[in-house]
mmCIF file of N, CA and C in Angstrom:
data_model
loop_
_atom_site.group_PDB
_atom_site.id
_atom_site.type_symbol
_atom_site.label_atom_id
_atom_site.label_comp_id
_atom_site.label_asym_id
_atom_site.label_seq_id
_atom_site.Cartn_x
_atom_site.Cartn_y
_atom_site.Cartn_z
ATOM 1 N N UNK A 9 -14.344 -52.293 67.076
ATOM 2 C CA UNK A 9 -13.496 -51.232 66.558
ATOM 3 C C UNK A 9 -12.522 -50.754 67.634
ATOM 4 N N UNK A 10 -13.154 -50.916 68.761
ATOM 5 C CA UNK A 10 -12.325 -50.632 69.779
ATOM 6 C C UNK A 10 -11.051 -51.357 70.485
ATOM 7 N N UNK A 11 -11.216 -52.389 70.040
ATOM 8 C CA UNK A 11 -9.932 -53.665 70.359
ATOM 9 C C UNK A 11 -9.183 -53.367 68.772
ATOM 10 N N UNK A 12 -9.817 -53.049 67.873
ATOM 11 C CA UNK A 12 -8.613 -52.766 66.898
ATOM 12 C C UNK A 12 -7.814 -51.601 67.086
ATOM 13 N N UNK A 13 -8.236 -50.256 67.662
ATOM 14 C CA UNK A 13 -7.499 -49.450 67.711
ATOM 15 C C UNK A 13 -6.631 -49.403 68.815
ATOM 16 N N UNK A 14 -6.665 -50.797 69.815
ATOM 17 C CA UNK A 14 -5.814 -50.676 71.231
ATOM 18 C C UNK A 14 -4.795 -51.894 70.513
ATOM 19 N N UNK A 15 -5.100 -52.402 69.584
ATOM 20 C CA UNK A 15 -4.221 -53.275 68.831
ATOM 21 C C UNK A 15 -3.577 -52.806 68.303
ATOM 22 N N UNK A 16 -3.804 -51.746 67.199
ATOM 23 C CA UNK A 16 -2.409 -50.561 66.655
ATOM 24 C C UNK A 16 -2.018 -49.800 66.941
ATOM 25 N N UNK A 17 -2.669 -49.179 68.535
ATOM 26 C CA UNK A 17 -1.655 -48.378 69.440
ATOM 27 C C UNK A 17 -0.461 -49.283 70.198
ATOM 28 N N UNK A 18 -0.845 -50.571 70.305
ATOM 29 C CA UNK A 18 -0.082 -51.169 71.120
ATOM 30 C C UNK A 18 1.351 -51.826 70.368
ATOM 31 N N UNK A 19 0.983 -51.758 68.969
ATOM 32 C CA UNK A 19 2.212 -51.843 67.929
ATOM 33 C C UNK A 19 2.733 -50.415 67.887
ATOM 34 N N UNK A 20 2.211 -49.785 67.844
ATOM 35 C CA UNK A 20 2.774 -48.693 67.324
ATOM 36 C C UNK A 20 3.978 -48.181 68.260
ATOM 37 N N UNK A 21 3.508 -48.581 69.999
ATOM 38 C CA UNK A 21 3.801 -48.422 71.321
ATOM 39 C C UNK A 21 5.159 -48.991 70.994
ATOM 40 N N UNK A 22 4.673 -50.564 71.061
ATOM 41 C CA UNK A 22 6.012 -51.573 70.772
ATOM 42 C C UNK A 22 7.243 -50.889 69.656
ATOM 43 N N UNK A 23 6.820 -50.771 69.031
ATOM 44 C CA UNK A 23 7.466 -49.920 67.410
ATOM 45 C C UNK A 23 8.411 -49.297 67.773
ATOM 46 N N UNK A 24 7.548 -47.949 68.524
ATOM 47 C CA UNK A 24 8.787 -46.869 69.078
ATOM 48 C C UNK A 24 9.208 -46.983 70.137
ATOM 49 N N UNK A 25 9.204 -47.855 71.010
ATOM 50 C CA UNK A 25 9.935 -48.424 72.152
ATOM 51 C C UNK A 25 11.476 -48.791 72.060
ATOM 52 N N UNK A 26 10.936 -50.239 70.897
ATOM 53 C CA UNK A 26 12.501 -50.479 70.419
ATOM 54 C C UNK A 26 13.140 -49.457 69.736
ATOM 55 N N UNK A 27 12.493 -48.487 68.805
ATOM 56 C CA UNK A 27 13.655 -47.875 67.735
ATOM 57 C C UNK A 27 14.278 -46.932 68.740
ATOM 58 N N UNK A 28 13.345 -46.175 69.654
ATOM 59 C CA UNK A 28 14.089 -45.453 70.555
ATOM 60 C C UNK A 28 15.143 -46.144 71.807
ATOM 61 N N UNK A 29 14.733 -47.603 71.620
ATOM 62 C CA UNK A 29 15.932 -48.145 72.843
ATOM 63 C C UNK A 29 17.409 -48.426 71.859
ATOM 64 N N UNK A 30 16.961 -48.463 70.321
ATOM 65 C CA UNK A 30 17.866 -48.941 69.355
ATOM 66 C C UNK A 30 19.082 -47.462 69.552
ATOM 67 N N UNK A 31 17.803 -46.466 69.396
ATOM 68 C CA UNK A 31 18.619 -44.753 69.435
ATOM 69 C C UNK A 31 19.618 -44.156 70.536
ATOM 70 N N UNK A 32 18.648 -44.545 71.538
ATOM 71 C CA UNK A 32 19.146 -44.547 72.996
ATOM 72 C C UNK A 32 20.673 -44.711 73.288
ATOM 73 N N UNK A 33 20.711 -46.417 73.313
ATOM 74 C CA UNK A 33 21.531 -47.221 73.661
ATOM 75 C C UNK A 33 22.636 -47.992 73.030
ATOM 76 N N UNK A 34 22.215 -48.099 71.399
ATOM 77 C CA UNK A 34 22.630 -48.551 71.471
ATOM 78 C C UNK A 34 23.491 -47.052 69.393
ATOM 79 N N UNK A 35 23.729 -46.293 70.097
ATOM 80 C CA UNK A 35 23.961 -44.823 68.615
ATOM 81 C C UNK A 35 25.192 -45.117 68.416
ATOM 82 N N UNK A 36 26.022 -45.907 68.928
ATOM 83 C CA UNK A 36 27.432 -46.062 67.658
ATOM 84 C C UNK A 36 27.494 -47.086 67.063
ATOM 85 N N UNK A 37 26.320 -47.729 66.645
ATOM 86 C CA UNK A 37 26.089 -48.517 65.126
ATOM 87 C C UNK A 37 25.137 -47.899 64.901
ATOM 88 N N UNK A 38 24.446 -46.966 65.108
ATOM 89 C CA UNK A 38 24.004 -45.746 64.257
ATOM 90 C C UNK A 38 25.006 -44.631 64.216
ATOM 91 N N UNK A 39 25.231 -44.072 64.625
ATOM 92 C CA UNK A 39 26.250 -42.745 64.756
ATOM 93 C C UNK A 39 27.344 -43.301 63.519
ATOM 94 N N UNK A 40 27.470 -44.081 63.645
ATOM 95 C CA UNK A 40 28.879 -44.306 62.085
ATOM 96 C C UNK A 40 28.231 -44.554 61.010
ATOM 97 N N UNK A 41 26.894 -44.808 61.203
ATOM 98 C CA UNK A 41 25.932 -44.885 59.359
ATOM 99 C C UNK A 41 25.600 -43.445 58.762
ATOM 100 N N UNK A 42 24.997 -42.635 60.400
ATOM 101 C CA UNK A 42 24.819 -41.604 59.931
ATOM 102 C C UNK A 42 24.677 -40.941 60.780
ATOM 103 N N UNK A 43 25.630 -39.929 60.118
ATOM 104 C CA UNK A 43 26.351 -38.558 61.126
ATOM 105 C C UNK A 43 25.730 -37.801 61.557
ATOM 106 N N UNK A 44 24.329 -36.769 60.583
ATOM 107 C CA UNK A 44 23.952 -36.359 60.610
ATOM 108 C C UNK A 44 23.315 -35.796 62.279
ATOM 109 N N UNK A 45 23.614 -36.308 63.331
ATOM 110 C CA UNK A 45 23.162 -36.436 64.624
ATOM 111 C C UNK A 45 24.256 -36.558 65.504
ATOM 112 N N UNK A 46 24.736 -35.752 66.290
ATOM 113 C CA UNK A 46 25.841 -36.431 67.373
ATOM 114 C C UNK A 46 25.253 -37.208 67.919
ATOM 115 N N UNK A 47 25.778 -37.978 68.938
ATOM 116 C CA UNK A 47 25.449 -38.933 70.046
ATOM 117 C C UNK A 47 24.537 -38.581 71.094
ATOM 118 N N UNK A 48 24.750 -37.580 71.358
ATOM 119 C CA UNK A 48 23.729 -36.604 72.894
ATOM 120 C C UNK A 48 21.805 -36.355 71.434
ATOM 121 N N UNK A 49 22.184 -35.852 70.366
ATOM 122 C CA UNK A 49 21.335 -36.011 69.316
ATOM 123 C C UNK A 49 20.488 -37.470 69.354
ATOM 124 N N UNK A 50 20.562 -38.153 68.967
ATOM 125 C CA UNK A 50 20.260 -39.865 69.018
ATOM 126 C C UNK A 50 19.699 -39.867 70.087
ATOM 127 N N UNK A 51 20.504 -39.869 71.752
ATOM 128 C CA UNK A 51 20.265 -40.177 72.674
ATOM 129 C C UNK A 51 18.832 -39.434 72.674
ATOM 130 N N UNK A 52 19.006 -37.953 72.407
ATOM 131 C CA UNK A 52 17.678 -37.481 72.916
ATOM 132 C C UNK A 52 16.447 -37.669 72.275
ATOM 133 N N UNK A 53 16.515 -37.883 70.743
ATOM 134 C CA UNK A 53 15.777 -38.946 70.166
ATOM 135 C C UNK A 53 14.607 -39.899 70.402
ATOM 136 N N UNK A 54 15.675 -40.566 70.976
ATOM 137 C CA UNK A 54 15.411 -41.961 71.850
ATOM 138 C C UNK A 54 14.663 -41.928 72.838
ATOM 139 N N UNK A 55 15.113 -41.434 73.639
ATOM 140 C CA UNK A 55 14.210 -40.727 74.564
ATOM 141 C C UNK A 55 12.954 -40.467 74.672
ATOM 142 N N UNK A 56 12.857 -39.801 73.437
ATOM 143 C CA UNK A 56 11.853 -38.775 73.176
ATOM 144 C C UNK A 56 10.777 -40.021 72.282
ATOM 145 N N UNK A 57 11.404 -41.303 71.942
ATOM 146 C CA UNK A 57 10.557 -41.846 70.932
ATOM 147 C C UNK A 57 10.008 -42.914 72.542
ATOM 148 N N UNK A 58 10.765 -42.966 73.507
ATOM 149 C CA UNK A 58 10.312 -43.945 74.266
ATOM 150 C C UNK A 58 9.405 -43.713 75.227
ATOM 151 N N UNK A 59 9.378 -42.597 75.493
ATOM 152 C CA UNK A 59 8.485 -41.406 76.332
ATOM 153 C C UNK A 59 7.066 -41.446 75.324
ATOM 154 N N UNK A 60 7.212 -41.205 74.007
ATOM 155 C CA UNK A 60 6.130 -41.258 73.794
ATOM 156 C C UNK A 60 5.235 -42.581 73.333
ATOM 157 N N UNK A 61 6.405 -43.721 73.475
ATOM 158 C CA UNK A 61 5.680 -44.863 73.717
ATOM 159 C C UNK A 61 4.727 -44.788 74.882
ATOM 160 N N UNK A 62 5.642 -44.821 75.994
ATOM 161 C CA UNK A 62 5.043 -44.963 77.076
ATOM 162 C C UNK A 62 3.628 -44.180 77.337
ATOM 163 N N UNK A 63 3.822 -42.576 76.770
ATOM 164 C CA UNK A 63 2.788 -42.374 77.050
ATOM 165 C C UNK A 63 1.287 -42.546 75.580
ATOM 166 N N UNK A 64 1.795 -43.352 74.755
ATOM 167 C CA UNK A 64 0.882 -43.621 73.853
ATOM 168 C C UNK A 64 -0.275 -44.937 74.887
ATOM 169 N N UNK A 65 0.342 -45.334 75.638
ATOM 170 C CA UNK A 65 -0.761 -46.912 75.878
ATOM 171 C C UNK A 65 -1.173 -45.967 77.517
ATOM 172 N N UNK A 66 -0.322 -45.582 78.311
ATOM 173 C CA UNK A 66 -0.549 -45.264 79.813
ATOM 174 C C UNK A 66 -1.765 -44.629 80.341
ATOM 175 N N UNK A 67 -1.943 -43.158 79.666
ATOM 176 C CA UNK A 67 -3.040 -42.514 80.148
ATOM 177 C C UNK A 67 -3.714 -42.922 79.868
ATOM 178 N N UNK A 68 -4.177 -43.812 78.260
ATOM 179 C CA UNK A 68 -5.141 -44.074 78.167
ATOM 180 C C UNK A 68 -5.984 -45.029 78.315
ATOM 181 N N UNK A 69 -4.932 -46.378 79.233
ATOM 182 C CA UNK A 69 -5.208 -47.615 79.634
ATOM 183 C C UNK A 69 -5.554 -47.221 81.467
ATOM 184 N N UNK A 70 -4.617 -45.867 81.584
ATOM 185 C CA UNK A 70 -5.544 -45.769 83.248
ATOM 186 C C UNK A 70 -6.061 -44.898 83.082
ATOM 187 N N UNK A 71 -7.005 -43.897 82.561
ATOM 188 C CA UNK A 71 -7.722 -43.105 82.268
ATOM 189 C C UNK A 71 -7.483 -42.066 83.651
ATOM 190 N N UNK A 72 -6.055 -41.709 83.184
ATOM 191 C CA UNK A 72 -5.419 -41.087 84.138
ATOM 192 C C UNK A 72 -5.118 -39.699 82.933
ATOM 193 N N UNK A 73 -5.685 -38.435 82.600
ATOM 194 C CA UNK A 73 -5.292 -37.165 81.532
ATOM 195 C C UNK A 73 -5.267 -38.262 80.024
ATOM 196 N N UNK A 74 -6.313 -39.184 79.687
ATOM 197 C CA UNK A 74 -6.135 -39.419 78.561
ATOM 198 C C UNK A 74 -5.894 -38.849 77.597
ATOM 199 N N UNK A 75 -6.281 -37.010 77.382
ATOM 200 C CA UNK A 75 -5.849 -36.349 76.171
ATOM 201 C C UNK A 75 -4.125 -36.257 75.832
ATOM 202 N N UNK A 76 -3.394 -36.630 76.733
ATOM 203 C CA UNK A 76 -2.176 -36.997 76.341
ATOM 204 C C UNK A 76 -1.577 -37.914 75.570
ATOM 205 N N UNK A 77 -2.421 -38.537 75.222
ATOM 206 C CA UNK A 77 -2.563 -39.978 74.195
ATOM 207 C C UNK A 77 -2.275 -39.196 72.478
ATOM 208 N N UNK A 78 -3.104 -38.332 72.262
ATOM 209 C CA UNK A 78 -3.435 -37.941 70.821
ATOM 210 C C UNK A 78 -2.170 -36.955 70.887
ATOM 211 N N UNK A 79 -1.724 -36.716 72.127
ATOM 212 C CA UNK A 79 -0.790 -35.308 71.853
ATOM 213 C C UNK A 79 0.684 -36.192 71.939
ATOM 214 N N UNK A 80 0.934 -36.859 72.438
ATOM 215 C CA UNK A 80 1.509 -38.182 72.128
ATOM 216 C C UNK A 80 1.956 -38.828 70.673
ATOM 217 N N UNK A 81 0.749 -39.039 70.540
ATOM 218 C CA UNK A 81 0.597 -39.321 68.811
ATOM 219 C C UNK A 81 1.154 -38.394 67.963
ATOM 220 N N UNK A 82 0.654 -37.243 68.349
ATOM 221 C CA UNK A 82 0.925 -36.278 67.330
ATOM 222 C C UNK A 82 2.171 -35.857 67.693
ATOM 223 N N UNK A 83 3.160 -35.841 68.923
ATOM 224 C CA UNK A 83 4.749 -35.556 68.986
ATOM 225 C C UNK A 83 5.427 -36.526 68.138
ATOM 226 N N UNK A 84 5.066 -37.558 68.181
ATOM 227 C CA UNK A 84 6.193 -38.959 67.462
ATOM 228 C C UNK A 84 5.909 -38.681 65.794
ATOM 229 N N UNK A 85 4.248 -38.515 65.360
ATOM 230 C CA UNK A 85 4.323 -38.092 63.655
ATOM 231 C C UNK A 85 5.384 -37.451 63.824
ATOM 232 N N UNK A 86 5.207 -36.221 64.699
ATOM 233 C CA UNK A 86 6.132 -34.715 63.849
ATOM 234 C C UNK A 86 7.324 -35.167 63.832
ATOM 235 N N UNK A 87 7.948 -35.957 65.020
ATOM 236 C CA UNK A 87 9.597 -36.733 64.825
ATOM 237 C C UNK A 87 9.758 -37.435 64.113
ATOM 238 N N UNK A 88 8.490 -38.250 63.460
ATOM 239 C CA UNK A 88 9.434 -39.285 62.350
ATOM 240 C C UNK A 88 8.972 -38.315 61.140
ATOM 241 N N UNK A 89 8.607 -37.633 60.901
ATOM 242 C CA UNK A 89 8.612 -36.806 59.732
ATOM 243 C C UNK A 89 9.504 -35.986 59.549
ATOM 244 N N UNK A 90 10.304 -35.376 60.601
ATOM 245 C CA UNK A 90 11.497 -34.591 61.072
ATOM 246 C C UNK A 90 12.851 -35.417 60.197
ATOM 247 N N UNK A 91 12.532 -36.490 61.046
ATOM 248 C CA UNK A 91 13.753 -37.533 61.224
ATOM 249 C C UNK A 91 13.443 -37.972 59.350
ATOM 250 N N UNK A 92 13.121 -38.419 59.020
ATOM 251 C CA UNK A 92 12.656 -38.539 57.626
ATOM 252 C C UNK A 92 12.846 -37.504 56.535
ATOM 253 N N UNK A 93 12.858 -36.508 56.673
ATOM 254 C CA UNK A 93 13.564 -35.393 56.146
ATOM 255 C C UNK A 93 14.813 -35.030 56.131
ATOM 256 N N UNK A 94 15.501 -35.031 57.445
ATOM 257 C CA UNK A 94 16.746 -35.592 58.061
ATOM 258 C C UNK A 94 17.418 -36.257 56.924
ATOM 259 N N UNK A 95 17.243 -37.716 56.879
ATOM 260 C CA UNK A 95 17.696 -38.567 56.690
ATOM 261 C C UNK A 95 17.581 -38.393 55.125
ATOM 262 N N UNK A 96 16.560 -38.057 54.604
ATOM 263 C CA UNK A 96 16.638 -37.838 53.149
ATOM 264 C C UNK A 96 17.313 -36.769 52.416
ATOM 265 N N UNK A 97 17.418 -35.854 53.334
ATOM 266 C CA UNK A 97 18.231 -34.675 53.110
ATOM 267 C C UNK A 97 20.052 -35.439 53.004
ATOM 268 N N UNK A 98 20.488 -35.716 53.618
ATOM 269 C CA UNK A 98 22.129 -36.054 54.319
ATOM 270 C C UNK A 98 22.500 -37.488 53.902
ATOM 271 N N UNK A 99 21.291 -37.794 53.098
ATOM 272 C CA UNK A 99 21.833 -39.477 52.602
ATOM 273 C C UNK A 99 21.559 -39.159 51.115
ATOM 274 N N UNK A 100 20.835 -38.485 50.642
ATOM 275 C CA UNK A 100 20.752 -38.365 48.958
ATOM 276 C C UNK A 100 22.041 -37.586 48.672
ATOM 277 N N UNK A 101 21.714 -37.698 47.468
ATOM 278 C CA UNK A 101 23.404 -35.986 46.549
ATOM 279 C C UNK A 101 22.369 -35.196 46.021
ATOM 280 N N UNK A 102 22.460 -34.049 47.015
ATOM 281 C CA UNK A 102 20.840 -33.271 46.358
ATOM 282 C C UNK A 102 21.393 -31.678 46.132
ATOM 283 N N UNK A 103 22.837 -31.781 45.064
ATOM 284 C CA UNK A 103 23.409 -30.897 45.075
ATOM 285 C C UNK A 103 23.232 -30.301 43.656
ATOM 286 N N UNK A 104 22.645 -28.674 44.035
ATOM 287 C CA UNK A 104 22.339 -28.177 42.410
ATOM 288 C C UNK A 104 23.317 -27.807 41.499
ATOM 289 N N UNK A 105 23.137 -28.015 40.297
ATOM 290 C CA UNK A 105 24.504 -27.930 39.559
ATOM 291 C C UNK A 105 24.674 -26.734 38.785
#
């Protein structure tokens, strides 16, 4: 059980690595799909999704403050649930008539 759950942290790791290097680096083929975010927005994003890659596998592979792992976890839910709201908000027509 224990090699499975270092197996879907380590996707999950991978996951938000790229989308945040996608956010990061590379936001004006995002920034022209969707506005909703300036550029310094995205960037910090990104950031914020790659940071918590990093610290999704780190502490808890050097058992260096492992409780940063779950708090980790639980920063990136709340951003893609953020970001997901975001995006559903400013891409639908959710205008009352």
């Amino acid at each position: 059980m224990n090699v499975l759950l270092w197996v879907f942290q380590a996707a999950l790791a991978f996951l938000y690595l790229s989308g945040g290097y996608f956010k990061a680096f590379k936001f004006d083929e995002l920034a022209s799909r969707f506005t909703a975010l300036s550029h310094g927005g995205w960037r910090a994003v990104g950031v914020l999704e790659m940071l918590g890659a990093v610290l999704l596998i780190v502490p808890a592979a050097t058992k260096w403050t492992p409780v940063i792992t779950p708090v980790a976890g639980a920063v990136l839910a709340i951003e893609s649930l953020a970001l997901a709201a975001m995006f559903a908000r400013h891409s639908l027509n959710l205008n009352a008539e």
